[in-house]
Each structure stands twice: as structure tokens, then as C-alpha cells.
Coordinates of C-alpha atoms in Angstrom, one line a residue:
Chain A
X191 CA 162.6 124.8 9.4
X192 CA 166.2 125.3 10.3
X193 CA 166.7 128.6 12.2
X194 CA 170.5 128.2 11.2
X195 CA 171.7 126.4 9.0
X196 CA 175.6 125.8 8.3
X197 CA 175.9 123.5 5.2
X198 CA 179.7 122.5 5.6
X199 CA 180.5 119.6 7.7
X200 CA 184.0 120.2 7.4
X201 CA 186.8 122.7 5.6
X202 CA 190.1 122.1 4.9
X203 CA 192.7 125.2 4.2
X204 CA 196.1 125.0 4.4
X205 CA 198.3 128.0 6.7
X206 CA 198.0 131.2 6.2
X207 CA 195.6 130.9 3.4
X208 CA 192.0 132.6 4.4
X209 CA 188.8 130.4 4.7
X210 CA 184.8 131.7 4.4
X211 CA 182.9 129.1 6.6
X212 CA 179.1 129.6 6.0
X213 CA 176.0 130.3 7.7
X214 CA 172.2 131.1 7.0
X215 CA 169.4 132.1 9.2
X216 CA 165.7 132.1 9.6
X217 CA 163.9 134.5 11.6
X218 CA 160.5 136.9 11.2
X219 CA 162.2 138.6 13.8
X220 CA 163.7 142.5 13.0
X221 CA 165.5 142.4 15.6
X222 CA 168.4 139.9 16.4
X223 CA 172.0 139.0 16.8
X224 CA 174.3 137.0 14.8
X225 CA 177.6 134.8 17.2
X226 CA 180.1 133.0 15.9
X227 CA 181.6 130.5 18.3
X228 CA 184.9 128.5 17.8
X229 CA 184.9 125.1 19.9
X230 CA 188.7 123.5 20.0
X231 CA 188.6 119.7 21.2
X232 CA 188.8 120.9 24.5
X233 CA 185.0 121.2 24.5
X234 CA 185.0 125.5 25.6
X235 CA 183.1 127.5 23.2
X236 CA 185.3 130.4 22.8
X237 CA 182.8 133.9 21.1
X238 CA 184.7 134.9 18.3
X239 CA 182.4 138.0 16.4
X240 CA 179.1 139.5 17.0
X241 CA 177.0 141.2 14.4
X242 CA 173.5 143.1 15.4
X243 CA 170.2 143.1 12.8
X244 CA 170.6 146.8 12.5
X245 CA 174.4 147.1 12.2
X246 CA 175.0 148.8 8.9
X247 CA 178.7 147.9 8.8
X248 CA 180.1 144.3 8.7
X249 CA 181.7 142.9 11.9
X250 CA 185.3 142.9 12.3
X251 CA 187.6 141.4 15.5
X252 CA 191.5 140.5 14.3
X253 CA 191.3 138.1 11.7
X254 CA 187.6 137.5 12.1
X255 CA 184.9 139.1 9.8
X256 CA 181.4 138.5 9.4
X257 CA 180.0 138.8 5.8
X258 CA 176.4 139.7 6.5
X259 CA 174.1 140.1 3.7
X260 CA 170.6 141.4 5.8
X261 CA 168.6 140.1 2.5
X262 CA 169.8 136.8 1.7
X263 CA 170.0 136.4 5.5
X264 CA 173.5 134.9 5.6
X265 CA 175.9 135.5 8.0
X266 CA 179.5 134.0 7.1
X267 CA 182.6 134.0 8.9
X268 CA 185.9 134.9 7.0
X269 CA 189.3 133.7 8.6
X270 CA 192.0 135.4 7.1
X271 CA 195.5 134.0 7.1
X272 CA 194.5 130.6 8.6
X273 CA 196.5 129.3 11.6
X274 CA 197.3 126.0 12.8
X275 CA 195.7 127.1 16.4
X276 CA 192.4 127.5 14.4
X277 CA 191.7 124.0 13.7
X278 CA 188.1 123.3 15.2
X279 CA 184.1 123.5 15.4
X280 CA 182.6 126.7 14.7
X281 CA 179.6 127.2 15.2
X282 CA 177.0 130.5 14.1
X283 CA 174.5 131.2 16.1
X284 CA 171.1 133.4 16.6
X285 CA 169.6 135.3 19.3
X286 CA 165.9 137.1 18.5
X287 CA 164.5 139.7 19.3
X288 CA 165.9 142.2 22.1
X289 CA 167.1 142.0 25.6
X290 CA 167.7 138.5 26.5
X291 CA 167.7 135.5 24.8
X292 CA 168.9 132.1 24.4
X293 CA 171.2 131.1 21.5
X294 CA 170.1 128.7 18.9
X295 CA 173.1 127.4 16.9
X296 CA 173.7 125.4 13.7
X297 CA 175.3 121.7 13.6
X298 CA 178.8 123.5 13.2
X299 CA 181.5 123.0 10.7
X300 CA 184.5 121.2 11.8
X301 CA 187.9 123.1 10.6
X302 CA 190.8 121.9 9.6
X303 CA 194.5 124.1 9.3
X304 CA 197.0 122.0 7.3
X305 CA 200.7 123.1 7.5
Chain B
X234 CA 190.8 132.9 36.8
X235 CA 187.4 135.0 36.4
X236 CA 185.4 132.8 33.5
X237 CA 182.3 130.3 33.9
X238 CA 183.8 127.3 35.8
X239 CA 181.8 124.2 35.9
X240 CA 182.3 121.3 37.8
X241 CA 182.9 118.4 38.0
X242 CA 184.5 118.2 33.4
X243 CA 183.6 114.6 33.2
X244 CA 180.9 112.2 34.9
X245 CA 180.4 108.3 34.1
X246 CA 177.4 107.0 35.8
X247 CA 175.6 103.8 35.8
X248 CA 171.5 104.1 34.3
X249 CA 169.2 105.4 36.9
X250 CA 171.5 106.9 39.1
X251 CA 171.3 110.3 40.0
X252 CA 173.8 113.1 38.9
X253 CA 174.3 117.1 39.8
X254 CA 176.5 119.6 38.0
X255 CA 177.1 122.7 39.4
X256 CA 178.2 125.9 37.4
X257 CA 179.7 129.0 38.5
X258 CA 179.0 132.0 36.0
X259 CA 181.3 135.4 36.7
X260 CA 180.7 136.8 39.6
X261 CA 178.7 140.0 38.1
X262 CA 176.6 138.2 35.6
X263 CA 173.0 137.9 36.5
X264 CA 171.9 135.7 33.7
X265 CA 172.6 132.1 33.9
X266 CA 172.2 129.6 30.9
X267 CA 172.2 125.6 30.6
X268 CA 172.9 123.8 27.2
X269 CA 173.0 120.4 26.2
X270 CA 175.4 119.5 23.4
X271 CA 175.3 115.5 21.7
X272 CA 177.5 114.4 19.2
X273 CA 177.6 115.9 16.2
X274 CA 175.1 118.8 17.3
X275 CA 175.4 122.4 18.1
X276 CA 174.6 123.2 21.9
X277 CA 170.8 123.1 22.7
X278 CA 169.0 125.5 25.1
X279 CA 167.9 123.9 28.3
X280 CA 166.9 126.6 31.4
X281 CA 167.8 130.3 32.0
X282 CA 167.9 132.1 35.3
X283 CA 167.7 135.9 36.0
X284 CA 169.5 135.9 39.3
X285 CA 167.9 133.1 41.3
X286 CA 164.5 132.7 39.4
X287 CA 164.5 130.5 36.3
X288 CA 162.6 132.4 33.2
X289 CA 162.5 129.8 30.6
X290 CA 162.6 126.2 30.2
X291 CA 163.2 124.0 27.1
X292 CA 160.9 121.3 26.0
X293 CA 164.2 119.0 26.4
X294 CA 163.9 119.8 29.9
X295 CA 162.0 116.7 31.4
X296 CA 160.7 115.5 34.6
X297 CA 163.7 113.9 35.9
X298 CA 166.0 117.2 34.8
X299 CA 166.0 120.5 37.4
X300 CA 167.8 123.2 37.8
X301 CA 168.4 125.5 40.7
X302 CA 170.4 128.7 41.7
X303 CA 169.1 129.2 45.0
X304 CA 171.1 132.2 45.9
X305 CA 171.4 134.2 42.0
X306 CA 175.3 132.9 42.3
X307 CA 175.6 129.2 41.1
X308 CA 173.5 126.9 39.8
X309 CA 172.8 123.4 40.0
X310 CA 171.9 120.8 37.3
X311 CA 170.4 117.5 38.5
X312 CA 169.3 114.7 36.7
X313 CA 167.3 112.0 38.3
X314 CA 167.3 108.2 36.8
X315 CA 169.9 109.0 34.3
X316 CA 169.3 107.1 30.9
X317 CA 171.7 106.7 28.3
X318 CA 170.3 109.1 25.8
X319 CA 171.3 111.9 28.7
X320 CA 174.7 110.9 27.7
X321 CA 175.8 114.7 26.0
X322 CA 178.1 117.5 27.4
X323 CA 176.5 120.4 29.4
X324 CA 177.5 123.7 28.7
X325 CA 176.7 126.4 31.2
X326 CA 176.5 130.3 29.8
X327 CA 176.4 133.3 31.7
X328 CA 175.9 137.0 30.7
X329 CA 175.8 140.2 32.5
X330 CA 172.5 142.8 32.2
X331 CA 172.7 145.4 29.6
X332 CA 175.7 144.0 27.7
X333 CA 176.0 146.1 24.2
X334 CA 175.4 142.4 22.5
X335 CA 174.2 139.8 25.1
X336 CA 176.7 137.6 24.3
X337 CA 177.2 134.8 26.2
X338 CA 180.1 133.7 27.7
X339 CA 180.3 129.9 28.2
X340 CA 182.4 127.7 31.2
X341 CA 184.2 124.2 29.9
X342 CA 181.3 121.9 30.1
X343 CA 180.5 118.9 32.0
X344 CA 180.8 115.9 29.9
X345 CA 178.4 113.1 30.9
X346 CA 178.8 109.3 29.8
X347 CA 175.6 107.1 31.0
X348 CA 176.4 103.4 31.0

């Protein structure tokens, strides 16, 4: 099975407007992290939000929030007020269990900003 | 500038050559991380390092691929015999001990074309 799974191959939204891009995980794990990464063409993965197993509160950074619902184990990013500069991959991401680990990431969703 | 640098961006090789990357995490970050990323794909895990001894290596991780960081500072990528299904961008990832979220902060990528 999966460990993440992000189901949209590509979004369109136009400027300004906000956009939920989505992401499920699978882990037995209680104890893990959630990433969202934003890859432009350039090819850098650029960390955009962070959200622990045991945070209680939803992750917020600028425009970036992470809609985590712990029992449907889903993990959405929401972009509000979509900017041209924001057209790219995005990739979610996992990390189990505590201390170290590598990051397994979904195929990504490919986002496009229209004017 | 103080980020993951990586070098050289791009590589085009003939098959069965030999190729080395090298990757220079920030300078206080003990962990070290390679990914692989193909077309299409999210990045895949390759090898970690904890200063200069490597914890964990993927199954992706043949024969002909090693990995070194000889002194806990940079690391080395080589692949021997290159075929053209090594063809992908490598990502190199480095993250300090005890950060509040382990994330991962990632350099530009090497981008490898295997004719």
C-alpha cells in the first residue's frame, strides 16, 4: 500500500482565489510527522508546513495551512489567496516514528496559478 | 549563501561511465540525506549519514551506487557503470540534531541524463 497518497495530478486556480491540494497517509505508527514541500521548475524542494501526530492544533505558516484530520488520516494543504509565484509540484510527505527519519513522499500534484 | 549546495546541477554521461556528485549540507547539520527523484515521481530515499557513518540504506541503493562522507562534512555520491535507468535528479537533504520537527532542508539537485 501507498504510504502517501496525493490523488490530484494537477490543480488549476486562478489569482488570488485559495486552492485545498490533497493528501492521505498510511502509517501503524503513533508517532510521525506530516511536510509539505513546494518544488518550482527549478528542481529545489522548498518545506512549506510541518504538522506533528500529536499536534492538537492545525498547522499554520503565511498563507499555508494544513487541514489534518488524525482519524481519516489526511493531511491537506490549503493556499489561500493563490499567487502566480505559486505555480508548481507540491509534494506531502511522512516521516515515522521519532527522532530521525527519512521522508517518504507522494507522486505530487503539479499547480497551476492563472492570472 | 548558507543552504545545501550540490554540485555539479546537471551531468550527461555516456552508459557505463562512472559519475560522482558531491553535496554540501549546512555547516552545523549532522544528518545527511540522498534522494533519487524520476519523472513524474516524488523524491525516493537512497542513504543517510549521522556525521560520517551512514545509518541506512535503501533497497534502490545497488552495487554499483556508494556513498561517502569521510569527514561528517560532505558527501559523495558515486555511481559506477551508469545505465540509463540511473537517469533521475538527486536530491541531497540535510538536518541538524534535535530540530523541534526534523525537517529536512534540501540543496538544488544534481540532474543526471545517461545516454
Amino acid at each position: 500500500a501507498q504510504k502517501i497518497t496525493q490523488t490530484q495530478p494537477g490543480m488549476f486556480v486562478q489569482e488570488k482565489e485559495a486552492v485545498t491540494l490533497d493528501c492521505t497517509y498510511d502509517t501503524s505508527d503513533q508517532s510521525y510527522g506530516l511536510f509539505w514541500y513546494k518544488q518550482p521548475s527549478s528542481g529545489e524542494m522548498i518545506f512549506l508546513i510541518y504538522q506533528g501526530s500529536y499536534d492538537e492544533q492545525n498547522a499554520t505558516e503565511g498563507r499555508y495551512s494544513l487541514n489534518f484530520q488524525k482519524a481519516r488520516k489526511s493531511a491537506n494543504l490549503v493556499i489561500s489567496a493563490s499567487q502566480l509565484g505559486d505555480s508548481a509540484m507540491y509534494f506531502c510527505a511522512m516521516r515515522e516514528g521519532r527522532g530521525y527519519s527519512t521522508l517518504t513522499f507522494g507522486k505530487g500534484t503539479m499547480l497551476l496559478v492563472s492570472p | 549563501d548558507t543552504g545545501v549546495s550540490q554540485d555539479p546541477r546537471h551531468k550527461i554521461t555516456k552508459r557505463g561511465q562512472n559519475v560522482t556528485f558531491r553535496c554540501d549540507p549546512i555547516s552545523e547539520h549532522n544528518r545527511l540525506y540522498w534522494y533519487r527523484q524520476t519523472l513524474g515521481q516524488g523524491p525516493e530515499f537512497l542513504t543517510y549519514f549521522q556525521n560520517e557513518a551512514q545509518l541506512e540504506k535503501s533497497r534502490l541503493l545497488s552495487d554499483r551506487f556508494s556513498a561517502e562522507r569521510p569527514k561528517g562534512s560532505f558527501s559523495t555520491l558515486e555511481i559506477q557503470r551508469t545505465e540509463q535507468g540511473d537517469s533521475a535528479m538527486y536530491l541531497c537533504a540535510s538536518s541538524p540534531r534535535g530540530g523541534p520537527n526534523n525537517e529536512q532542508f534540501f540543496g538544488p539537485g544534481t540532474r543526471l541524463t545517461v545516454l
